[in-house]
Amino acid sequence: MSGAEAPDAVDSRRPLWVVPHEVPAIVPLPSRSTEPRWVGVYRWAAVGGDLLAAMLGVSIALLTRFGYHVGASYLIVSSVLPLAWVAAVALSKGYDARFYGAGPDEFRSLMRAGVGLTAAVAMTSYATRAEIARGFVVLAIPVTVVAALLLRYALRKDLHRHRLRGRCMHRVLVVGRSGSAATLCEHLESRPTDGFRVVATCRPREDSTGPLQADELAEPDILAAADRHAVEVVAIATDPELAGQSLRRLSWALEQRGIELIVSPGIIEVAGPRISVRPVAGLSLLHLERPSVSGGPHLMKAVFDRVVALGIVVVLAPLLLGLALAVKLSSSGPVLFRQQRVGRAGAEFRMLKFRSMYVDAEQRLSDLYALSDGNGVHFKMRNDPRITPLGRWIRRFSLDELPQLFNVLRGDMSLVGPRPPLAEEVALYAADDSRRMLVKPGMTGLWQVSGRSDLSWDESVRLDLRYVDNWSMTLDLLILWKTVRAVFYGAGAY
């Protein structure tokens, strides 16, 4: 229990605990009558960045297409296009405060705006019979979109830095039973960059295991707590007693106060693309789509893996040969380390790596198990004496894993996927853990861009299951992008 007021101070006639959370004194309480100041600053910065991106795109298109001889008509078009771009982003909800700093919707809105603006320019040109050079449009709008994405990414990173210092946060009141409310609080506060700070919780006074009445999570108590703590968001944890008409009335009351309402469905580790709300018989039902683990999308993934892996092998051929020579000269033994791993559906294959240990590493393993820095299932040691000096360096930048590109070309692995496990690790899997073998293991994955060997076993499994349940080509591309940064910094690599 935290905060200045203990639950004993709450009137015994009230059915709810109102438990305040500690809020740093440096953060002022915002007024709900007006939008938080940081939201306005962020919005104007986003608008300014989009105008700058549009002017950059137009300037590059004009210089590339016409040089320094630009007609008056194109000067008019060039002056209107930045304003049209900002309008297109606004129509695509690119300035919606709900998406600031969290989730991909902010970036998707920019791409939707780019497609919409291209279509609008094409239709306007056709309807008015205006002669607008296709080369100008094809260059101006894509450059604008790319520049806007980069500027918005930089703006979001700046917002994240402020949030890590406790600023620019949404004040949240969590409502629900003790267990579900505590879980929701934990999830909301686990990622401060998403911008949620729980300042109070409302839950039934009675023990969560005892019988509850329908009015124990009553609208007046929730509204009183929201007013008292000046919250901007009310988050409802999964609770059958607060649903239907009572939840509807609560949403109306919060709407009048300018407070956002969010409801947790109780489904964890499932991303938005698999969740949709569909009206059925007058009800808004939450539909959960089956994860894609086979079929056309995975055929596209297999083709993408092989094409990209082949391209990387061709480009990095000199580096691969140089590393092979360095491994051969630095210590006795084979250049490649081959190890039996378990792939999709339990099929075993021989995984390739540049040898980074002395040849007797396997024989010395039993003597080092007690010193493991791993997660309890697979062995890891920060200062492993079996690693060669060169091996320590190539592990630091994950260069030892480059031969796995040939595993990808053979179809045993994917560029992105769960970590390829050993047979003895698979033998320790719980029922849920085996689900990670529905897809091919990958050279990289959520586990690598989230800490690699620094993760606990439960965290590693959770990330792998999240990948399996939410796979998409967009997710693969995002992980590949983040892998470059993870490899550069070498976090968790040993």
Coordinates of C-alpha atoms in Angstrom, one line a residue:
M1 CA 0.0 0.0 0.0
S2 CA 1.5 3.3 -1.0
G3 CA 0.6 7.0 -1.0
A4 CA -0.4 9.5 1.6
E5 CA -3.8 8.1 2.4
A6 CA -4.3 4.6 3.9
P7 CA -7.4 2.5 3.0
D8 CA -8.6 2.8 6.6
A9 CA -9.3 6.4 6.0
V10 CA -11.9 5.6 3.3
D11 CA -15.5 5.9 4.5
S12 CA -16.7 2.4 5.4
R13 CA -19.9 3.0 3.6
R14 CA -18.1 3.2 0.3
P15 CA -17.8 -0.1 -1.6
L16 CA -14.4 0.6 -3.1
W17 CA -10.9 0.9 -2.0
V18 CA -9.3 4.0 -3.5
V19 CA -5.6 3.3 -3.3
P20 CA -3.4 6.2 -4.4
H21 CA 0.0 5.4 -6.0
E22 CA 3.1 7.5 -5.3
V23 CA 3.6 10.2 -7.9
P24 CA 6.9 12.0 -8.1
A25 CA 6.6 15.6 -6.7
I26 CA 8.3 17.0 -9.8
V27 CA 5.4 16.1 -12.0
P28 CA 2.5 18.7 -11.7
L29 CA -1.1 17.5 -11.7
P30 CA -2.6 18.4 -15.1
S31 CA -6.0 19.9 -15.4
R32 CA -8.5 17.8 -17.4
S33 CA -10.4 20.9 -18.5
T34 CA -7.6 21.5 -21.1
E35 CA -5.4 19.3 -23.0
P36 CA -2.0 18.6 -21.3
R37 CA 0.6 21.0 -22.5
W38 CA 3.0 18.4 -23.8
V39 CA 0.3 17.1 -26.1
G40 CA 0.0 20.5 -27.8
V41 CA 3.8 20.8 -28.0
Y42 CA 4.1 17.4 -29.6
R43 CA 1.3 18.0 -32.1
W44 CA 2.7 21.3 -33.2
A45 CA 6.2 19.7 -33.5
A46 CA 4.6 16.9 -35.6
V47 CA 2.9 19.4 -37.9
G48 CA 6.1 21.4 -38.3
G49 CA 8.0 18.2 -39.1
D50 CA 5.5 17.2 -41.7
L51 CA 5.6 20.7 -43.3
L52 CA 9.4 20.5 -43.4
A53 CA 9.3 17.0 -44.9
A54 CA 6.8 18.1 -47.6
M55 CA 8.9 21.1 -48.5
L56 CA 12.0 18.9 -48.7
G57 CA 10.1 16.4 -50.9
V58 CA 8.8 19.2 -53.2
S59 CA 12.3 20.8 -53.5
I60 CA 14.0 17.6 -54.4
A61 CA 11.3 16.8 -56.9
L62 CA 11.5 20.2 -58.6
L63 CA 15.3 20.3 -58.8
T64 CA 15.4 16.7 -60.1
R65 CA 12.6 17.1 -62.6
F66 CA 13.1 20.7 -63.8
G67 CA 16.4 21.9 -62.5
Y68 CA 16.3 25.7 -62.0
H69 CA 13.7 26.3 -64.7
V70 CA 10.4 25.9 -62.9
G71 CA 7.1 27.1 -64.4
A72 CA 4.6 29.2 -62.4
S73 CA 2.1 26.4 -62.3
Y74 CA 4.5 24.1 -60.5
L75 CA 5.4 26.9 -58.0
I76 CA 1.7 27.0 -57.2
V77 CA 1.4 23.2 -56.9
S78 CA 4.6 23.2 -54.8
S79 CA 3.2 25.8 -52.4
V80 CA -0.1 23.9 -52.0
L81 CA 1.3 20.4 -51.6
P82 CA 2.8 20.8 -48.1
L83 CA -0.6 22.1 -46.8
A84 CA -2.3 19.2 -48.6
W85 CA 0.1 16.8 -47.0
V86 CA -0.7 18.1 -43.5
A87 CA -4.4 17.8 -44.2
A88 CA -3.9 14.2 -45.5
V89 CA -2.0 13.3 -42.3
A90 CA -4.8 14.9 -40.1
L91 CA -7.5 12.9 -42.0
S92 CA -5.4 9.8 -41.4
K93 CA -5.4 10.5 -37.6
G94 CA -1.7 11.2 -37.7
Y95 CA -2.2 13.9 -35.0
D96 CA -4.4 11.9 -32.7
A97 CA -2.9 12.1 -29.2
R98 CA -3.9 8.5 -28.4
F99 CA -1.1 7.3 -30.7
Y100 CA 1.7 9.6 -29.5
G101 CA 4.7 7.6 -28.5
A102 CA 3.2 4.1 -28.5
G103 CA 2.4 1.5 -31.2
P104 CA 2.7 1.6 -35.0
D105 CA -0.5 3.6 -35.7
E106 CA 1.4 6.9 -35.8
F107 CA 3.6 5.7 -38.6
R108 CA 0.8 3.9 -40.4
S109 CA -1.1 7.1 -40.6
L110 CA 1.8 8.7 -42.5
M111 CA 1.9 5.9 -45.0
R112 CA -1.9 6.0 -45.4
A113 CA -1.6 9.8 -46.0
G114 CA 1.0 9.2 -48.6
V115 CA -1.2 6.8 -50.5
G116 CA -4.3 9.0 -50.1
L117 CA -2.5 12.1 -51.3
T118 CA -1.1 10.3 -54.3
A119 CA -4.6 9.2 -55.3
A120 CA -6.0 12.7 -54.6
V121 CA -3.4 14.4 -56.8
A122 CA -4.0 11.8 -59.6
M123 CA -7.8 12.3 -59.5
T124 CA -7.5 16.1 -59.3
S125 CA -5.2 16.2 -62.3
Y126 CA -7.5 14.0 -64.3
A127 CA -10.7 16.0 -63.3
T128 CA -9.1 19.4 -64.1
R129 CA -7.1 18.2 -67.1
A130 CA -4.0 19.7 -65.4
E131 CA -0.7 18.6 -66.8
I132 CA 1.3 17.5 -63.8
A133 CA 4.4 15.6 -64.6
R134 CA 4.2 12.0 -63.2
G135 CA 7.9 12.2 -62.4
F136 CA 7.3 15.1 -60.1
V137 CA 4.5 13.4 -58.2
V138 CA 6.3 10.0 -58.0
L139 CA 9.3 11.7 -56.5
A140 CA 7.8 14.4 -54.3
I141 CA 5.3 12.3 -52.3
P142 CA 7.6 9.3 -51.5
V143 CA 10.4 11.6 -50.4
T144 CA 7.9 13.4 -48.2
V145 CA 6.7 10.2 -46.6
V146 CA 10.2 8.9 -45.9
A147 CA 11.3 12.3 -44.5
A148 CA 8.2 12.5 -42.4
L149 CA 8.7 9.0 -41.0
L150 CA 12.3 9.9 -40.0
L151 CA 11.3 13.1 -38.4
R152 CA 8.4 11.5 -36.5
Y153 CA 10.7 8.7 -35.3
A154 CA 13.1 11.3 -34.0
L155 CA 10.2 13.2 -32.3
R156 CA 9.0 9.9 -30.7
K157 CA 12.4 9.1 -29.4
D158 CA 12.6 12.5 -27.8
L159 CA 9.2 11.9 -26.2
H160 CA 10.4 8.5 -24.9
R161 CA 13.4 10.2 -23.2
H162 CA 11.0 12.6 -21.4
R163 CA 8.8 9.7 -20.3
L164 CA 11.8 7.8 -18.9
R165 CA 12.3 10.8 -16.7
G166 CA 8.7 10.7 -15.6
R167 CA 7.4 13.5 -17.8
C168 CA 4.7 13.6 -20.5
M169 CA 2.7 10.8 -18.9
H170 CA -1.0 10.0 -18.9
R171 CA -2.4 9.7 -15.3
V172 CA -4.4 6.5 -15.0
L173 CA -7.0 5.2 -12.6
V174 CA -7.2 1.4 -12.7
V175 CA -10.6 -0.2 -11.8
G176 CA -11.1 -3.9 -11.0
R177 CA -10.7 -6.8 -8.6
S178 CA -7.4 -7.0 -6.7
G179 CA -5.8 -9.7 -8.9
S180 CA -6.8 -8.3 -12.4
A181 CA -6.2 -4.7 -11.3
A182 CA -2.7 -5.6 -10.1
T183 CA -1.9 -7.4 -13.3
L184 CA -3.1 -4.4 -15.4
C185 CA -1.1 -2.0 -13.3
E186 CA 2.0 -4.1 -13.8
H187 CA 1.5 -4.2 -17.5
L188 CA 0.8 -0.5 -17.9
E189 CA 3.9 0.5 -15.8
S190 CA 6.2 -2.1 -17.3
R191 CA 6.9 0.2 -20.3
P192 CA 7.1 3.8 -19.3
T193 CA 7.7 4.9 -22.9
D194 CA 4.0 4.1 -23.6
G195 CA 3.2 7.0 -21.3
F196 CA 0.8 5.5 -18.6
R197 CA 1.3 6.2 -14.9
V198 CA -1.1 4.6 -12.5
V199 CA -1.9 7.1 -9.8
A200 CA -4.7 5.2 -8.0
T201 CA -6.7 1.9 -8.1
C202 CA -10.3 1.2 -7.4
R203 CA -11.3 -2.2 -6.3
P204 CA -14.0 -3.9 -4.2
R205 CA -13.6 -3.6 -0.4
E206 CA -14.4 -7.3 0.2
D207 CA -11.8 -9.9 -0.4
S208 CA -11.5 -10.7 -4.1
T209 CA -12.2 -14.4 -3.4
G210 CA -15.5 -13.6 -1.6
P211 CA -19.0 -13.0 -3.2
L212 CA -19.4 -9.7 -4.9
Q213 CA -22.5 -7.7 -5.6
A214 CA -23.2 -6.0 -9.0
D215 CA -23.0 -2.5 -7.5
E216 CA -19.7 -2.9 -5.8
L217 CA -17.9 -1.4 -8.7
A218 CA -20.3 1.5 -8.9
E219 CA -20.2 4.4 -11.3
P220 CA -20.3 7.2 -8.7
D221 CA -17.3 5.8 -6.8
I222 CA -15.3 5.5 -10.0
L223 CA -16.1 9.1 -11.1
A224 CA -15.4 10.4 -7.6
A225 CA -11.9 8.7 -7.7
A226 CA -11.3 10.0 -11.2
D227 CA -12.1 13.6 -10.1
R228 CA -10.1 13.4 -6.9
H229 CA -6.9 12.2 -8.6
A230 CA -7.3 14.3 -11.8
V231 CA -6.8 11.3 -14.1
E232 CA -6.8 11.5 -17.8
V233 CA -7.5 7.8 -18.4
V234 CA -9.7 5.2 -16.6
A235 CA -8.5 1.6 -17.3
I236 CA -11.0 -1.2 -16.6
A237 CA -9.5 -4.5 -15.7
T238 CA -11.4 -7.6 -16.8
D239 CA -14.4 -7.8 -14.5
P240 CA -17.8 -9.4 -15.2
E241 CA -19.5 -7.1 -12.7
L242 CA -18.6 -4.0 -14.6
A243 CA -19.9 -4.6 -18.1
G244 CA -22.9 -4.0 -20.3
Q245 CA -25.1 -1.1 -19.5
S246 CA -23.1 -0.1 -16.4
L247 CA -19.9 0.2 -18.5
R248 CA -21.9 2.1 -21.1
R249 CA -23.1 4.7 -18.6
L250 CA -19.6 5.0 -17.2
S251 CA -18.3 5.8 -20.7
W252 CA -20.9 8.5 -21.1
A253 CA -20.0 10.1 -17.8
L254 CA -16.3 10.0 -18.5
E255 CA -16.8 11.5 -21.9
Q256 CA -18.4 14.5 -20.3
R257 CA -15.4 14.9 -18.1
G258 CA -12.9 14.6 -21.1
I259 CA -11.5 11.3 -19.6
E260 CA -10.5 8.5 -21.9
L261 CA -11.8 5.0 -21.1
I262 CA -9.8 1.9 -21.9
V263 CA -10.9 -1.7 -21.2
S264 CA -8.6 -4.6 -20.9
P265 CA -10.1 -7.8 -22.5
G266 CA -7.8 -10.0 -20.4
I267 CA -6.1 -11.4 -23.5
I268 CA -2.3 -11.2 -23.2
E269 CA 0.5 -11.2 -25.8
V270 CA -1.9 -10.9 -28.7
A271 CA -1.3 -8.0 -31.0
G272 CA -3.9 -5.8 -32.6
P273 CA -4.0 -7.3 -36.2
R274 CA -5.4 -10.5 -34.7
I275 CA -8.0 -8.7 -32.7
S276 CA -11.1 -7.1 -34.2
V277 CA -14.5 -5.9 -32.8
R278 CA -17.5 -7.0 -34.9
P279 CA -21.1 -6.1 -34.3
V280 CA -23.2 -9.3 -33.8
A281 CA -26.9 -9.1 -32.8
G282 CA -26.5 -5.6 -31.4
L283 CA -23.4 -6.6 -29.4
S284 CA -19.8 -5.6 -30.0
L285 CA -18.0 -8.9 -29.9
L286 CA -14.2 -9.3 -29.7
H287 CA -13.0 -11.7 -32.4
L288 CA -9.6 -13.3 -32.1
E289 CA -8.2 -14.5 -35.4
R290 CA -6.1 -17.7 -35.7
P291 CA -2.4 -17.1 -35.9
S292 CA -0.8 -17.5 -39.3
V293 CA 1.7 -20.4 -39.1
S294 CA 1.3 -21.9 -42.6
G295 CA -0.1 -21.1 -46.1
G296 CA 0.6 -18.3 -48.5
P297 CA 2.1 -15.7 -46.1
H298 CA 4.7 -18.3 -44.9
L299 CA 5.5 -19.2 -48.5
M300 CA 6.2 -15.5 -49.1
K301 CA 8.4 -15.6 -45.9
A302 CA 10.3 -18.6 -47.2
V303 CA 11.0 -16.9 -50.5
F304 CA 12.0 -13.6 -48.8
D305 CA 14.3 -15.5 -46.4
R306 CA 16.2 -17.3 -49.2
V307 CA 16.5 -14.2 -51.5
V308 CA 17.8 -12.0 -48.7
A309 CA 20.1 -14.7 -47.3
L310 CA 21.6 -15.2 -50.7
G311 CA 22.1 -11.5 -51.2
I312 CA 23.8 -11.2 -47.8
V313 CA 26.1 -14.2 -48.6
V314 CA 27.1 -12.6 -51.9
V315 CA 27.7 -9.1 -50.3
L316 CA 29.6 -10.5 -47.2
A317 CA 31.6 -13.2 -49.1
P318 CA 34.9 -11.4 -48.4
L319 CA 34.1 -11.0 -44.7
L320 CA 33.0 -14.7 -44.5
L321 CA 36.3 -15.9 -46.1
G322 CA 38.3 -13.5 -43.8
L323 CA 36.6 -14.8 -40.7
A324 CA 37.1 -18.4 -41.8
L325 CA 40.8 -17.8 -42.2
A326 CA 41.0 -16.0 -38.9
V327 CA 39.3 -18.8 -37.0
K328 CA 41.6 -21.4 -38.7
L329 CA 44.8 -19.5 -37.8
S330 CA 43.8 -18.4 -34.3
S331 CA 43.4 -21.8 -32.8
S332 CA 43.5 -25.5 -33.7
G333 CA 40.3 -27.2 -34.8
P334 CA 37.7 -26.9 -37.6
V335 CA 36.5 -23.6 -38.9
L336 CA 32.8 -24.4 -38.5
F337 CA 31.1 -25.6 -35.3
R338 CA 28.2 -28.0 -36.1
Q339 CA 25.5 -28.7 -33.5
Q340 CA 22.3 -30.7 -33.6
R341 CA 19.3 -28.4 -33.0
V342 CA 15.5 -28.9 -33.1
G343 CA 13.6 -27.0 -35.8
R344 CA 10.0 -26.7 -36.9
A345 CA 7.6 -29.5 -35.8
G346 CA 10.5 -31.2 -33.9
A347 CA 12.7 -31.9 -37.0
E348 CA 16.4 -31.9 -36.2
F349 CA 19.1 -30.3 -38.3
R350 CA 22.7 -29.4 -38.0
M351 CA 23.2 -25.7 -37.2
L352 CA 26.4 -24.0 -38.4
K353 CA 28.5 -21.4 -36.6
F354 CA 32.0 -20.1 -36.8
R355 CA 33.9 -21.9 -34.1
S356 CA 34.4 -19.5 -31.2
M357 CA 35.6 -22.1 -28.5
Y358 CA 38.5 -24.5 -28.1
V359 CA 38.0 -28.0 -29.5
D360 CA 37.6 -29.5 -26.0
A361 CA 34.7 -27.2 -25.0
E362 CA 32.1 -29.9 -24.9
Q363 CA 34.2 -32.1 -22.5
R364 CA 34.7 -29.1 -20.1
L365 CA 31.1 -28.1 -20.0
S366 CA 30.1 -30.4 -17.1
D367 CA 32.7 -28.7 -14.9
L368 CA 31.2 -25.3 -15.5
Y369 CA 27.5 -25.9 -15.1
A370 CA 27.5 -24.6 -11.5
L371 CA 28.9 -21.3 -12.7
S372 CA 26.2 -20.7 -15.4
D373 CA 24.9 -17.2 -16.0
G374 CA 22.2 -18.6 -18.1
N375 CA 18.4 -18.7 -17.5
G376 CA 18.3 -22.2 -15.9
V377 CA 17.6 -24.0 -19.2
H378 CA 20.4 -23.3 -21.5
F379 CA 24.0 -22.7 -20.3
K380 CA 25.6 -19.3 -20.6
M381 CA 28.7 -17.8 -19.0
R382 CA 29.9 -14.3 -19.2
N383 CA 33.6 -15.1 -18.8
D384 CA 33.5 -18.6 -20.3
P385 CA 37.2 -19.9 -20.3
R386 CA 36.4 -22.2 -23.2
I387 CA 36.0 -19.2 -25.6
T388 CA 39.1 -18.2 -27.7
P389 CA 40.2 -14.6 -27.8
L390 CA 39.0 -14.3 -31.4
G391 CA 35.8 -16.1 -30.4
R392 CA 35.1 -13.5 -27.7
W393 CA 35.3 -10.7 -30.3
I394 CA 33.1 -12.4 -33.0
R395 CA 30.5 -13.3 -30.4
R396 CA 30.4 -9.7 -29.3
F397 CA 29.1 -8.7 -32.7
S398 CA 27.3 -12.0 -33.5
L399 CA 29.7 -12.6 -36.4
D400 CA 29.9 -16.3 -35.3
E401 CA 26.3 -16.8 -36.4
L402 CA 26.8 -15.7 -40.1
P403 CA 27.2 -19.3 -41.3
Q404 CA 23.5 -19.8 -40.3
L405 CA 22.7 -18.0 -43.6
F406 CA 23.4 -21.4 -45.2
N407 CA 20.9 -23.0 -42.8
V408 CA 18.4 -20.4 -44.1
L409 CA 19.2 -21.2 -47.7
R410 CA 18.7 -24.9 -47.0
G411 CA 15.3 -24.2 -45.4
D412 CA 16.2 -25.4 -41.9
M413 CA 16.0 -21.9 -40.4
S414 CA 14.5 -18.5 -41.1
L415 CA 16.1 -15.1 -40.9
V416 CA 13.6 -14.3 -38.0
G417 CA 12.0 -16.7 -35.6
P418 CA 12.3 -18.3 -32.2
R419 CA 15.8 -19.3 -30.9
P420 CA 16.8 -22.8 -32.2
P421 CA 16.8 -25.1 -29.1
L422 CA 18.9 -28.1 -28.2
A423 CA 17.2 -31.5 -27.9
E424 CA 17.8 -31.5 -24.1
E425 CA 16.1 -28.1 -23.8
V426 CA 13.1 -29.3 -25.7
A427 CA 12.8 -32.2 -23.2
L428 CA 12.3 -29.6 -20.4
Y429 CA 9.6 -27.7 -22.3
A430 CA 6.2 -27.3 -20.6
A431 CA 3.1 -27.8 -22.7
D432 CA 2.9 -24.1 -23.7
D433 CA 6.6 -23.8 -24.5
S434 CA 6.4 -26.3 -27.3
R435 CA 4.2 -23.9 -29.3
R436 CA 7.3 -22.0 -30.2
M437 CA 8.2 -24.9 -32.6
L438 CA 5.2 -24.2 -34.8
V439 CA 7.5 -22.0 -37.0
K440 CA 11.1 -22.3 -38.1
P441 CA 13.8 -21.1 -35.7
G442 CA 15.5 -17.9 -36.7
M443 CA 18.9 -16.3 -36.8
T444 CA 17.4 -13.4 -34.9
G445 CA 14.1 -12.8 -33.2
L446 CA 12.3 -10.9 -30.4
W447 CA 14.7 -12.6 -27.9
Q448 CA 17.7 -11.1 -29.6
V449 CA 16.5 -7.5 -29.9
S450 CA 15.2 -7.6 -26.3
G451 CA 18.3 -8.7 -24.4
R452 CA 19.4 -12.1 -25.6
S453 CA 21.3 -14.0 -22.9
D454 CA 20.3 -11.4 -20.3
L455 CA 16.7 -12.6 -20.4
S456 CA 15.3 -15.2 -18.1
W457 CA 13.9 -18.4 -19.4
D458 CA 10.3 -17.3 -18.9
E459 CA 11.0 -14.0 -20.7
S460 CA 12.6 -15.8 -23.6
V461 CA 9.6 -18.2 -24.0
R462 CA 7.2 -15.3 -23.6
L463 CA 8.9 -13.4 -26.5
D464 CA 9.0 -16.5 -28.7
L465 CA 5.3 -17.2 -28.1
R466 CA 4.5 -13.6 -28.8
Y467 CA 6.3 -13.9 -32.1
V468 CA 4.4 -17.1 -33.0
D469 CA 1.0 -15.7 -32.1
N470 CA 1.6 -12.3 -33.9
W471 CA 3.8 -13.1 -36.9
S472 CA 3.6 -10.9 -39.9
M473 CA 6.1 -9.8 -42.6
T474 CA 6.0 -6.3 -41.0
L475 CA 7.1 -7.7 -37.7
D476 CA 9.9 -9.6 -39.4
L477 CA 11.1 -6.4 -41.1
L478 CA 10.9 -4.5 -37.8
I479 CA 12.9 -7.2 -36.0
L480 CA 15.6 -7.2 -38.7
W481 CA 15.9 -3.4 -38.4
K482 CA 16.2 -3.7 -34.6
T483 CA 18.7 -6.5 -34.9
V484 CA 21.3 -4.2 -36.5
R485 CA 21.2 -1.9 -33.5
A486 CA 21.3 -4.9 -31.0
V487 CA 24.3 -6.3 -32.8
F488 CA 26.1 -3.0 -32.9
Y489 CA 25.7 -2.5 -29.1
G490 CA 26.2 -6.1 -28.3
A491 CA 23.8 -6.1 -25.4
G492 CA 23.4 -9.6 -23.9
A493 CA 25.9 -11.2 -26.2
Y494 CA 28.4 -13.5 -24.5

